[in-house]
Coordinates of C-alpha atoms in Angstrom, one line a residue:
Chain A
M14 CA 14.9 -67.7 -9.1
K15 CA 11.4 -68.5 -10.6
Y16 CA 10.2 -66.9 -13.8
Y17 CA 6.7 -66.3 -14.7
G18 CA 5.4 -65.6 -18.2
G19 CA 2.5 -63.3 -19.1
I20 CA 0.7 -62.6 -22.3
E21 CA -1.7 -59.8 -22.6
A22 CA -3.2 -60.8 -25.9
G23 CA -5.0 -57.9 -27.6
G24 CA -6.6 -57.7 -31.0
T25 CA -4.0 -55.2 -32.1
K26 CA -0.9 -56.3 -30.2
F27 CA 0.4 -58.9 -27.8
V28 CA 2.3 -57.7 -24.8
C29 CA 4.6 -60.5 -23.6
A30 CA 6.5 -60.3 -20.4
V31 CA 8.7 -62.4 -18.1
S32 CA 9.0 -61.5 -14.5
D33 CA 10.8 -62.9 -11.5
E34 CA 9.0 -64.2 -8.5
N35 CA 8.6 -60.6 -7.1
F36 CA 6.9 -59.6 -10.3
E37 CA 9.8 -57.4 -11.5
I38 CA 9.7 -57.6 -15.2
V39 CA 13.0 -58.9 -16.6
A40 CA 12.0 -58.9 -20.3
E41 CA 9.1 -57.6 -22.3
T42 CA 8.1 -57.4 -25.9
S43 CA 5.2 -56.2 -28.0
I44 CA 4.1 -58.3 -31.0
P45 CA 1.6 -57.1 -33.6
T46 CA -1.4 -59.4 -33.8
T47 CA -1.5 -60.8 -37.3
T48 CA -2.5 -64.4 -38.0
P49 CA -2.5 -66.8 -35.1
E50 CA 0.4 -68.9 -36.6
E51 CA 2.6 -65.9 -37.2
T52 CA 1.8 -64.2 -34.0
L53 CA 2.5 -67.3 -31.9
E54 CA 5.8 -67.9 -33.7
H55 CA 7.0 -64.6 -32.4
V56 CA 5.5 -65.3 -28.9
F57 CA 7.4 -68.7 -28.8
A58 CA 10.6 -67.1 -30.0
F59 CA 10.4 -64.7 -27.1
F60 CA 9.4 -67.0 -24.3
D61 CA 11.7 -69.9 -25.5
Q62 CA 14.6 -67.9 -24.1
Y63 CA 13.4 -68.4 -20.5
E64 CA 12.8 -71.2 -18.1
L65 CA 9.2 -70.5 -17.0
V66 CA 7.4 -72.1 -14.1
A67 CA 4.0 -70.9 -15.3
M68 CA 2.2 -68.6 -17.7
G69 CA -0.8 -66.4 -17.4
V70 CA -2.8 -65.4 -20.5
G71 CA -5.3 -62.6 -20.7
S72 CA -6.9 -62.7 -24.1
F73 CA -9.1 -60.6 -26.2
G74 CA -12.5 -62.3 -26.5
P75 CA -14.9 -63.6 -26.4
I76 CA -13.1 -66.8 -25.2
G77 CA -14.1 -70.2 -24.0
I78 CA -13.7 -70.4 -20.2
D79 CA -15.7 -73.5 -19.4
P80 CA -13.3 -76.4 -18.7
T81 CA -16.0 -78.9 -19.4
K82 CA -16.5 -77.7 -23.0
D83 CA -14.6 -78.4 -26.1
T84 CA -14.2 -74.7 -26.7
Y85 CA -12.2 -74.1 -23.5
G86 CA -9.1 -72.1 -24.3
Y87 CA -10.5 -71.0 -27.7
V88 CA -11.0 -67.5 -29.0
L89 CA -14.6 -67.6 -30.0
A90 CA -16.7 -65.3 -32.3
T91 CA -14.2 -62.5 -32.9
P92 CA -14.2 -60.4 -36.1
K93 CA -10.3 -60.6 -35.9
K94 CA -9.3 -62.5 -39.0
G95 CA -8.1 -66.0 -38.4
W96 CA -8.7 -66.0 -34.6
A97 CA -12.4 -67.1 -34.5
Q98 CA -12.6 -70.6 -33.1
Y99 CA -8.8 -70.7 -32.8
D100 CA -7.5 -73.0 -30.0
F101 CA -5.2 -70.4 -28.5
L102 CA -4.5 -72.0 -25.2
G103 CA -4.2 -75.5 -26.8
N104 CA -1.5 -74.2 -29.1
L105 CA 0.4 -72.6 -26.2
K106 CA 0.1 -75.8 -24.2
E107 CA 1.3 -77.9 -27.1
H108 CA 4.5 -75.8 -27.4
Y109 CA 5.0 -75.8 -23.6
P110 CA 3.9 -79.2 -22.5
G111 CA 3.4 -79.6 -18.7
L112 CA 3.6 -75.8 -18.0
P113 CA 0.8 -74.6 -15.8
F114 CA -1.4 -72.0 -17.4
A115 CA -3.9 -69.4 -16.2
W116 CA -6.5 -68.5 -18.8
T117 CA -8.8 -65.5 -18.7
T118 CA -9.8 -62.3 -20.6
D119 CA -7.5 -59.4 -21.0
V120 CA -9.9 -57.3 -18.9
N121 CA -10.3 -59.9 -16.2
A122 CA -6.5 -60.0 -16.0
A123 CA -6.4 -56.2 -15.8
A124 CA -9.0 -56.2 -12.9
Y125 CA -6.9 -58.8 -11.1
G126 CA -3.7 -56.7 -11.7
E127 CA -5.5 -53.5 -10.3
I128 CA -6.8 -55.3 -7.2
K129 CA -3.5 -56.9 -6.3
Q130 CA -1.1 -54.1 -7.2
G131 CA -3.1 -51.1 -8.5
A132 CA -5.8 -48.7 -7.7
A133 CA -8.0 -51.4 -6.0
Q134 CA -5.4 -52.7 -3.7
G135 CA -6.9 -53.7 -0.3
K136 CA -10.4 -54.2 -1.8
N137 CA -12.1 -57.5 -2.0
S138 CA -14.0 -56.7 -5.2
C139 CA -13.7 -54.4 -8.2
V140 CA -14.9 -53.7 -11.7
Y141 CA -12.4 -52.8 -14.3
L142 CA -13.7 -51.1 -17.4
T143 CA -11.6 -50.1 -20.4
V144 CA -12.9 -47.6 -22.9
G145 CA -10.9 -47.7 -26.2
T146 CA -11.6 -49.2 -29.6
G147 CA -14.2 -51.3 -27.7
I148 CA -15.5 -51.3 -24.2
G149 CA -14.8 -54.3 -22.0
G150 CA -15.1 -55.1 -18.4
G151 CA -13.5 -57.5 -15.9
V152 CA -14.7 -58.3 -12.5
V153 CA -13.0 -59.5 -9.3
V154 CA -15.2 -60.7 -6.4
N155 CA -13.8 -62.0 -3.0
G156 CA -10.3 -61.5 -4.5
E157 CA -10.9 -63.8 -7.4
I158 CA -11.8 -63.4 -11.0
F159 CA -15.6 -63.6 -11.4
S160 CA -17.3 -65.5 -14.1
G161 CA -20.4 -67.5 -14.7
I162 CA -21.4 -69.5 -17.8
S163 CA -19.2 -66.9 -19.6
H164 CA -16.8 -64.1 -18.7
P165 CA -18.5 -60.7 -18.4
E166 CA -19.3 -58.9 -21.6
M167 CA -20.4 -55.8 -19.8
G168 CA -19.5 -53.4 -22.6
H169 CA -22.6 -54.6 -24.6
I170 CA -25.4 -53.7 -22.2
H171 CA -28.0 -51.3 -23.6
V172 CA -28.3 -47.8 -22.3
K173 CA -30.9 -45.0 -22.1
R174 CA -30.2 -42.5 -24.9
H175 CA -28.8 -39.1 -24.2
P176 CA -31.6 -36.7 -25.3
D177 CA -29.2 -34.9 -27.7
D178 CA -27.8 -38.0 -29.3
T179 CA -29.2 -39.4 -32.5
F180 CA -26.1 -41.5 -33.5
V181 CA -27.0 -44.9 -34.8
G182 CA -24.1 -46.6 -33.0
T183 CA -21.1 -48.7 -34.2
C184 CA -21.7 -52.2 -32.6
P185 CA -22.0 -54.7 -35.3
Y186 CA -24.2 -56.9 -33.0
H187 CA -26.4 -54.3 -31.3
N188 CA -25.9 -50.9 -32.9
D189 CA -26.6 -48.7 -30.0
C190 CA -25.4 -50.7 -27.0
L191 CA -22.9 -49.1 -24.7
E192 CA -19.9 -50.0 -26.9
G193 CA -21.8 -48.8 -30.0
L194 CA -22.5 -45.4 -28.4
A195 CA -19.5 -44.7 -26.2
A196 CA -16.4 -46.5 -27.5
G197 CA -13.7 -44.6 -29.4
P198 CA -15.2 -45.2 -32.9
S199 CA -18.4 -43.6 -31.8
L200 CA -16.6 -40.3 -31.1
E201 CA -15.2 -40.2 -34.6
G202 CA -18.5 -41.6 -36.0
R203 CA -20.4 -38.6 -34.7
T204 CA -17.9 -35.8 -35.3
G205 CA -15.6 -37.0 -38.0
I206 CA -12.7 -36.1 -35.6
K207 CA -10.6 -38.7 -33.8
G208 CA -11.2 -38.8 -30.1
Q209 CA -7.7 -37.7 -29.2
D210 CA -8.2 -34.6 -31.4
L211 CA -11.5 -33.5 -30.0
P212 CA -11.3 -30.4 -27.7
E213 CA -12.2 -30.6 -24.1
N214 CA -15.2 -28.3 -24.5
H215 CA -16.7 -30.4 -27.2
P216 CA -20.3 -31.4 -26.2
I217 CA -19.7 -34.9 -27.2
W218 CA -17.8 -35.5 -23.9
D219 CA -21.0 -34.9 -22.0
I220 CA -22.7 -37.5 -24.1
Q221 CA -19.9 -40.0 -23.6
A222 CA -19.8 -39.4 -19.8
Y223 CA -23.6 -39.8 -19.7
Y224 CA -23.4 -43.3 -21.2
I225 CA -20.3 -44.5 -19.3
A226 CA -21.8 -43.3 -15.9
Q227 CA -25.0 -45.1 -16.7
A228 CA -23.2 -48.3 -17.3
L229 CA -21.3 -47.8 -14.1
M230 CA -24.6 -47.3 -12.3
S231 CA -25.9 -50.6 -13.8
Y232 CA -22.7 -52.4 -12.7
T233 CA -23.2 -50.9 -9.2
L234 CA -26.8 -51.9 -8.9
I235 CA -26.1 -55.5 -10.0
L236 CA -22.6 -56.2 -8.6
A237 CA -22.1 -53.6 -6.0
P238 CA -18.2 -53.7 -6.2
E239 CA -16.1 -51.9 -3.7
I240 CA -14.5 -49.8 -6.4
I241 CA -14.6 -49.1 -10.1
I242 CA -11.4 -48.7 -12.1
L243 CA -11.4 -47.0 -15.5
G244 CA -8.6 -47.8 -17.9
G245 CA -7.9 -47.4 -21.6
G246 CA -6.9 -44.6 -24.0
V247 CA -10.2 -42.6 -23.8
M248 CA -9.9 -42.4 -20.0
N249 CA -6.6 -40.5 -20.0
Q250 CA -8.5 -37.3 -19.6
D251 CA -9.2 -35.6 -16.3
H252 CA -12.2 -33.7 -17.5
L253 CA -13.9 -36.9 -18.7
L254 CA -13.4 -38.6 -15.4
L255 CA -14.9 -35.7 -13.6
K256 CA -17.9 -35.6 -15.9
I257 CA -18.4 -39.4 -15.4
R258 CA -18.4 -39.0 -11.6
Q259 CA -20.8 -36.1 -11.7
Q260 CA -23.2 -38.0 -14.1
F261 CA -23.0 -41.1 -11.9
V262 CA -24.0 -39.2 -8.8
D263 CA -26.9 -37.4 -10.7
Q264 CA -28.2 -40.6 -12.3
M265 CA -28.0 -42.7 -9.2
N266 CA -29.9 -40.0 -7.4
G267 CA -29.0 -41.3 -3.9
Y268 CA -30.7 -44.7 -4.5
M269 CA -27.8 -46.9 -3.5
E270 CA -25.2 -45.8 -1.1
T271 CA -21.7 -46.0 -2.5
P272 CA -18.4 -44.5 -1.4
E273 CA -17.8 -40.8 -2.5
A274 CA -17.6 -40.8 -6.3
S275 CA -14.0 -39.6 -6.2
E276 CA -13.0 -42.7 -4.3
Y277 CA -15.4 -45.0 -6.0
I278 CA -14.7 -44.3 -9.6
V279 CA -11.0 -44.0 -10.2
R280 CA -8.5 -44.2 -13.0
W281 CA -6.2 -47.3 -13.3
G282 CA -3.3 -47.4 -10.9
L283 CA -1.1 -49.2 -13.3
P284 CA -1.5 -47.2 -16.6
N285 CA -1.1 -49.6 -19.6
K286 CA 0.3 -52.3 -17.2
S287 CA -2.9 -53.5 -15.5
G288 CA -3.4 -56.4 -18.0
I289 CA 0.2 -57.7 -18.1
T290 CA 0.6 -57.3 -14.4
G291 CA -2.5 -59.4 -13.9
C292 CA -1.3 -62.1 -16.3
L293 CA 1.9 -62.4 -14.4
L294 CA 0.1 -62.6 -11.0
L295 CA -2.2 -65.2 -12.5
A296 CA 0.8 -67.2 -13.6
A297 CA 2.1 -67.2 -10.1
D298 CA -1.3 -68.4 -8.9
A299 CA -1.3 -71.2 -11.4
A300 CA 2.3 -72.3 -10.3
A301 CA 1.2 -72.3 -6.7
K302 CA -1.8 -74.6 -7.5
V303 CA 0.4 -77.3 -9.0
Chain B
M10 CA -37.7 -82.3 15.9
K11 CA -36.1 -79.0 15.1
Y12 CA -38.2 -76.1 14.0
Y13 CA -37.2 -73.2 11.7
G14 CA -38.8 -69.9 11.4
G15 CA -39.1 -67.8 8.2
I16 CA -40.3 -64.3 7.6
E17 CA -40.8 -63.0 4.1
A18 CA -41.3 -59.4 4.9
G19 CA -42.9 -57.5 2.1
G20 CA -44.1 -54.0 2.0
T21 CA -47.7 -55.2 1.8
K22 CA -47.7 -58.3 3.9
F23 CA -45.4 -60.4 6.0
V24 CA -45.5 -64.2 5.3
C25 CA -44.4 -66.1 8.5
A26 CA -43.9 -69.8 8.5
V27 CA -42.5 -72.5 10.8
S28 CA -41.2 -75.6 9.3
D29 CA -39.7 -78.9 10.6
E30 CA -36.2 -79.8 9.7
N31 CA -37.3 -81.3 6.4
F32 CA -38.7 -77.9 5.5
E33 CA -42.3 -79.1 5.7
I34 CA -44.4 -76.1 6.8
V35 CA -46.2 -76.8 10.0
A36 CA -47.7 -73.4 10.5
E37 CA -48.0 -70.3 8.4
T38 CA -49.6 -66.9 8.6
S39 CA -50.0 -63.7 6.7
I40 CA -49.8 -60.4 8.4
P41 CA -50.5 -57.0 6.8
T42 CA -47.5 -54.6 6.9
T43 CA -48.6 -51.7 9.0
T44 CA -46.3 -49.9 11.4
P45 CA -43.2 -51.8 12.5
E46 CA -44.4 -52.0 16.1
E47 CA -47.8 -53.3 15.2
T48 CA -46.6 -55.7 12.6
L49 CA -43.9 -57.2 14.9
E50 CA -46.5 -57.6 17.7
H51 CA -48.3 -60.0 15.3
V52 CA -45.1 -61.6 14.2
F53 CA -44.1 -62.3 17.7
A54 CA -47.5 -63.6 18.7
F55 CA -47.2 -66.2 15.9
F56 CA -43.6 -67.4 16.5
D57 CA -43.8 -67.3 20.2
Q58 CA -45.9 -70.5 20.0
Y59 CA -42.9 -72.5 18.7
E60 CA -39.5 -73.5 19.9
L61 CA -37.3 -72.3 17.0
V62 CA -33.7 -73.2 16.5
A63 CA -33.1 -70.4 14.0
M64 CA -34.9 -67.8 11.9
G65 CA -34.4 -66.6 8.3
V66 CA -35.6 -63.2 7.3
G67 CA -36.0 -62.0 3.7
S68 CA -37.0 -58.3 3.9
F69 CA -38.2 -55.7 1.5
G70 CA -35.4 -53.1 1.0
P71 CA -33.1 -51.5 0.7
I72 CA -31.7 -53.1 3.8
G73 CA -28.3 -52.8 5.6
I74 CA -26.3 -55.9 5.0
D75 CA -22.8 -54.9 6.0
P76 CA -22.1 -56.4 9.5
T77 CA -19.4 -53.7 10.1
K78 CA -21.9 -50.8 9.8
D79 CA -24.4 -49.5 12.3
T80 CA -27.1 -49.9 9.8
Y81 CA -26.7 -53.7 9.6
G82 CA -30.1 -55.2 10.0
Y83 CA -32.0 -51.9 9.3
V84 CA -34.6 -51.2 6.6
L85 CA -33.1 -48.2 4.9
A86 CA -34.6 -45.6 2.5
T87 CA -38.0 -47.1 1.9
P88 CA -41.0 -44.9 1.2
K89 CA -43.0 -47.4 3.4
K90 CA -44.2 -45.3 6.4
G91 CA -42.4 -45.9 9.7
W92 CA -39.9 -48.4 8.2
A93 CA -37.2 -46.2 6.9
Q94 CA -34.1 -46.5 9.2
Y95 CA -36.0 -49.1 11.3
D96 CA -33.8 -51.6 13.1
F97 CA -35.8 -54.6 12.0
L98 CA -33.3 -57.3 12.7
G99 CA -32.3 -55.7 16.0
N100 CA -35.9 -55.7 17.2
L101 CA -36.3 -59.4 16.3
K102 CA -33.1 -60.3 18.1
E103 CA -34.1 -58.4 21.1
H104 CA -37.3 -60.5 21.3
Y105 CA -35.5 -63.8 20.6
P106 CA -32.1 -63.3 22.3
G107 CA -29.6 -65.9 21.3
L108 CA -31.5 -67.2 18.4
P109 CA -29.4 -67.5 15.2
F110 CA -30.7 -65.3 12.4
A111 CA -30.2 -65.2 8.7
W112 CA -30.8 -61.7 7.2
T113 CA -31.1 -60.9 3.5
T114 CA -33.6 -59.3 1.0
D115 CA -36.8 -60.9 0.0
V116 CA -35.7 -61.5 -3.5
N117 CA -32.3 -62.9 -2.4
A118 CA -34.3 -65.4 -0.2
A119 CA -36.5 -66.2 -3.3
A120 CA -33.3 -66.8 -5.4
Y121 CA -32.0 -69.1 -2.7
G122 CA -35.4 -70.9 -2.5
E123 CA -35.5 -71.4 -6.2
I124 CA -31.9 -72.8 -6.5
K125 CA -32.3 -75.2 -3.6
Q126 CA -35.9 -76.5 -4.2
G127 CA -37.3 -74.7 -7.2
A128 CA -36.7 -74.1 -11.0
A129 CA -33.0 -73.6 -10.6
Q130 CA -32.3 -76.8 -8.6
G131 CA -29.0 -78.4 -9.5
K132 CA -27.5 -75.1 -10.8
N133 CA -24.7 -73.2 -9.2
S134 CA -26.0 -69.7 -10.0
C135 CA -29.2 -68.0 -10.8
V136 CA -30.8 -64.6 -11.0
Y137 CA -34.4 -64.4 -9.6
L138 CA -36.4 -61.4 -10.9
T139 CA -39.8 -60.4 -9.7
V140 CA -42.0 -58.1 -11.6
G141 CA -44.9 -56.7 -9.6
T142 CA -45.5 -53.4 -7.9
G143 CA -41.8 -53.0 -8.2
I144 CA -39.0 -54.9 -9.9
G145 CA -36.4 -56.6 -7.7
G146 CA -33.7 -59.2 -8.3
G147 CA -31.8 -61.6 -6.2
V148 CA -28.6 -63.5 -7.2
V149 CA -27.1 -66.7 -6.1
V150 CA -23.5 -67.5 -7.2
N151 CA -21.6 -70.7 -6.3
G152 CA -24.7 -71.7 -4.4
E153 CA -24.6 -68.8 -2.0
I154 CA -26.4 -65.4 -1.9
F155 CA -24.4 -62.9 -3.8
S156 CA -23.8 -59.4 -2.5
G157 CA -21.1 -56.7 -2.6
I158 CA -21.2 -53.4 -0.7
S159 CA -25.0 -53.7 -1.0
H160 CA -27.4 -56.3 -2.1
P161 CA -28.4 -56.1 -5.8
E162 CA -30.9 -53.4 -6.8
M163 CA -31.1 -54.6 -10.3
G164 CA -34.6 -53.4 -10.9
H165 CA -33.3 -49.8 -11.2
I166 CA -30.9 -50.1 -14.1
H167 CA -31.6 -47.9 -17.1
V168 CA -32.9 -49.3 -20.3
K169 CA -33.0 -48.3 -24.0
R170 CA -36.4 -46.9 -24.9
H171 CA -38.9 -48.9 -26.9
P172 CA -39.4 -46.8 -30.1
D173 CA -43.2 -46.6 -29.5
D174 CA -43.0 -45.7 -25.8
T175 CA -43.1 -42.2 -24.6
F176 CA -44.3 -42.9 -21.1
V177 CA -42.4 -40.8 -18.5
G178 CA -41.9 -43.6 -16.0
T179 CA -43.1 -44.2 -12.4
C180 CA -39.8 -44.5 -10.5
P181 CA -39.6 -41.7 -7.8
Y182 CA -35.7 -41.9 -8.1
H183 CA -35.1 -42.3 -11.7
N184 CA -38.4 -41.9 -13.6
D185 CA -37.7 -44.2 -16.6
C186 CA -35.4 -46.9 -15.1
L187 CA -36.5 -50.5 -15.7
E188 CA -38.8 -50.4 -12.7
G189 CA -40.2 -47.0 -13.8
L190 CA -41.0 -48.4 -17.3
A191 CA -41.9 -52.0 -16.7
A192 CA -43.3 -52.6 -13.2
G193 CA -47.0 -53.1 -12.7
P194 CA -47.8 -49.4 -12.2
S195 CA -46.4 -48.5 -15.6
L196 CA -49.0 -50.7 -17.2
E197 CA -51.8 -48.8 -15.5
G198 CA -49.9 -45.5 -15.9
R199 CA -49.9 -45.9 -19.7
T200 CA -53.3 -47.4 -20.4
G201 CA -55.5 -46.5 -17.4
I202 CA -56.2 -50.2 -17.1
K203 CA -54.8 -52.5 -14.4
G204 CA -52.3 -55.0 -15.7
Q205 CA -54.5 -58.0 -14.8
D206 CA -57.3 -56.5 -16.9
L207 CA -55.3 -55.8 -20.0
P208 CA -56.0 -58.2 -22.9
E209 CA -53.3 -60.5 -24.2
N210 CA -53.2 -58.7 -27.5
H211 CA -52.6 -55.3 -26.1
P212 CA -49.5 -53.8 -27.6
I213 CA -48.2 -52.8 -24.2
W214 CA -47.1 -56.4 -23.6
D215 CA -44.6 -56.0 -26.4
I216 CA -43.2 -52.9 -24.7
Q217 CA -43.0 -54.6 -21.3
A218 CA -41.3 -57.7 -22.8
Y219 CA -38.8 -55.5 -24.6
Y220 CA -37.7 -53.9 -21.4
I221 CA -37.6 -57.0 -19.3
A222 CA -35.7 -58.9 -21.9
Q223 CA -33.2 -56.1 -22.1
A224 CA -32.7 -56.2 -18.4
L225 CA -32.1 -60.0 -18.6
M226 CA -29.6 -59.3 -21.3
S227 CA -27.7 -56.9 -19.1
Y228 CA -27.8 -59.4 -16.2
T229 CA -26.4 -62.1 -18.5
L230 CA -23.7 -59.9 -19.9
I231 CA -22.6 -59.0 -16.4
L232 CA -23.3 -62.0 -14.2
A233 CA -23.7 -64.8 -16.7
P234 CA -25.9 -66.9 -14.4
E235 CA -26.8 -70.5 -15.3
I236 CA -30.5 -69.7 -15.3
I237 CA -32.9 -66.8 -14.9
I238 CA -36.1 -67.2 -12.9
L239 CA -39.0 -64.9 -13.3
G240 CA -41.5 -64.5 -10.4
G241 CA -44.2 -62.2 -9.3
G242 CA -47.8 -61.4 -10.3
V243 CA -47.1 -59.9 -13.7
M244 CA -45.2 -63.0 -14.8
N245 CA -48.3 -65.4 -14.4
Q246 CA -48.9 -65.1 -18.1
D247 CA -47.6 -67.5 -20.7
H248 CA -47.8 -65.0 -23.6
L249 CA -45.6 -62.5 -21.8
L250 CA -42.9 -65.1 -20.9
L251 CA -42.8 -66.2 -24.6
K252 CA -42.5 -62.6 -25.7
I253 CA -39.6 -62.0 -23.2
R254 CA -37.7 -65.1 -24.5
Q255 CA -38.1 -64.0 -28.1
Q256 CA -37.0 -60.4 -27.3
F257 CA -34.0 -61.7 -25.4
V258 CA -32.8 -63.8 -28.3
D259 CA -33.4 -61.0 -30.8
Q260 CA -31.7 -58.3 -28.7
M261 CA -28.7 -60.6 -27.7
N262 CA -28.3 -61.3 -31.4
G263 CA -26.0 -64.3 -30.8
Y264 CA -23.4 -62.2 -29.0
M265 CA -23.1 -64.3 -25.8
E266 CA -23.8 -68.0 -25.9
T267 CA -26.5 -69.1 -23.4
P268 CA -28.7 -72.1 -23.0
E269 CA -31.9 -72.2 -25.2
A270 CA -34.1 -69.3 -24.1
S271 CA -36.9 -71.8 -23.1
E272 CA -34.4 -73.4 -20.6
Y273 CA -32.6 -70.2 -19.7
I274 CA -35.5 -67.9 -18.9
V275 CA -38.1 -69.7 -16.8
R276 CA -40.9 -69.1 -14.5
W277 CA -40.6 -69.7 -10.7
G278 CA -40.7 -73.3 -9.6
L279 CA -42.3 -72.4 -6.3
P280 CA -45.1 -70.0 -7.2
N281 CA -45.6 -67.6 -4.3
K282 CA -43.4 -69.8 -2.2
S283 CA -39.9 -69.0 -3.4
G284 CA -39.3 -66.3 -0.8
I285 CA -40.6 -68.0 2.3
T286 CA -38.9 -71.3 1.2
G287 CA -35.6 -69.5 0.9
C288 CA -36.1 -67.9 4.4
L289 CA -36.6 -71.4 6.0
L290 CA -33.6 -72.7 4.2
L291 CA -31.5 -69.8 5.3
A292 CA -32.7 -70.4 8.9
A293 CA -31.3 -73.9 8.6
D294 CA -28.0 -72.6 7.3
A295 CA -27.9 -70.1 10.2
A296 CA -28.6 -73.0 12.7
A297 CA -25.9 -75.1 11.2
K298 CA -23.3 -72.3 11.5
V299 CA -23.7 -72.1 15.3

């Protein structure tokens, strides 16, 4: 039996898993993200117990993905202490010399997990958007993770303001970009109440749906994916998903033909597992390429 | 000698050209876009004089590009009289039975022309954006025209308002989307003066640069192309290009690493020829596929 390793490396925690070649998870652990050295010590202690044939890593970002650059495999300009300019992949490779690695963002891994085994199964392309502490997106095109000179950073596009919204925004780079106006902290920033404690009938949900739908419209007009998957804590709410679909239809105003909103904009098919599933699938791909 | 035919089909005029296999244009004509029947009569009269091996068509849109759908080859919901739901490609094929055709949007053809022979030569990916009566974009990824369930319609993304701008916008679908706030008609709509007659020091150029730069930032965060090419009448102004680059740098605020703005955001390398060049190149590709 072959074993694959997967690391969904988030800014808060690392989810590490080992699966067999049918992607059945045989061991899993969650490690708080502290310093790189301390975190990787726990990561190694976990994976050292297994004979792996490959490992897939989906990391919080931004990360270096250009193999021709020195920063390939690095975590780049993150505010997470100790991780900016850290050679994450290099340190993994040093500990597991010769092991094939796949390396992408956490959200790209999630998009890949969703298209192979989740809500986008059978499609050729998808956008995966997670709305939580931040907003991040991953893209699959022609069955493969999509990237250009960088991986997508689609949570930071600018949006048209909701007429009732005067909130300054929380993004340290852009203030009122999508993430600044619609990620979790913006809910608490406007109301003083944490997102999970806000009642369904609070007007802020209309504002948040307005921004998220607008971003989905931009992704659609630029990428025209077959399906859009929404994941993350904030999306675990039926009423919000319905509002987003309605806003999407209203804002698009028939300009580009897409599938019915209920089939085009859907919730993740692998709740809380999209990312780690994608990492394990990417590990298998890396093993197959050797 | 083999001859390729190219049609850059715009809403105002059709540019038709015949080239040899080295893409040297041997004949060219411009035909006003009137009714489909009348326009195509002139198109046929021109091309009937040549023995073509293939034809490339870059059409104004939106157009049907999904070969599995009945609307493949059609011009779709255009306000241009007589062209909505017109089977453009079907009528061309009927007149030239057996001839291999390439079929895409005018801006995709322009992006293809620019990456093969223009300002994006040597790159693997580019975004081509034209700012004129409307705003349209084409995308090349991995050397090929990029599309999903539709071709890109990236001129219609929403943008954050410039603080000094209260203009309602000119887009019949979305009012104040990018096209509604930054295409040629918005300049005249705000000032009563045609774009080409507005002085360089008019504050409206800062507003227009703000919106275009913002759109380029969105395209960068989503597609991360190697280069962005700006074409179209409005872009024939040095001062505007410089303003756009500066706004791009300011708005991105270092978030995603891109090449220097002067190398990343450039003017077309084939002025007024990007589209027809792309059509001829696509004709050659279509011939090679047979």
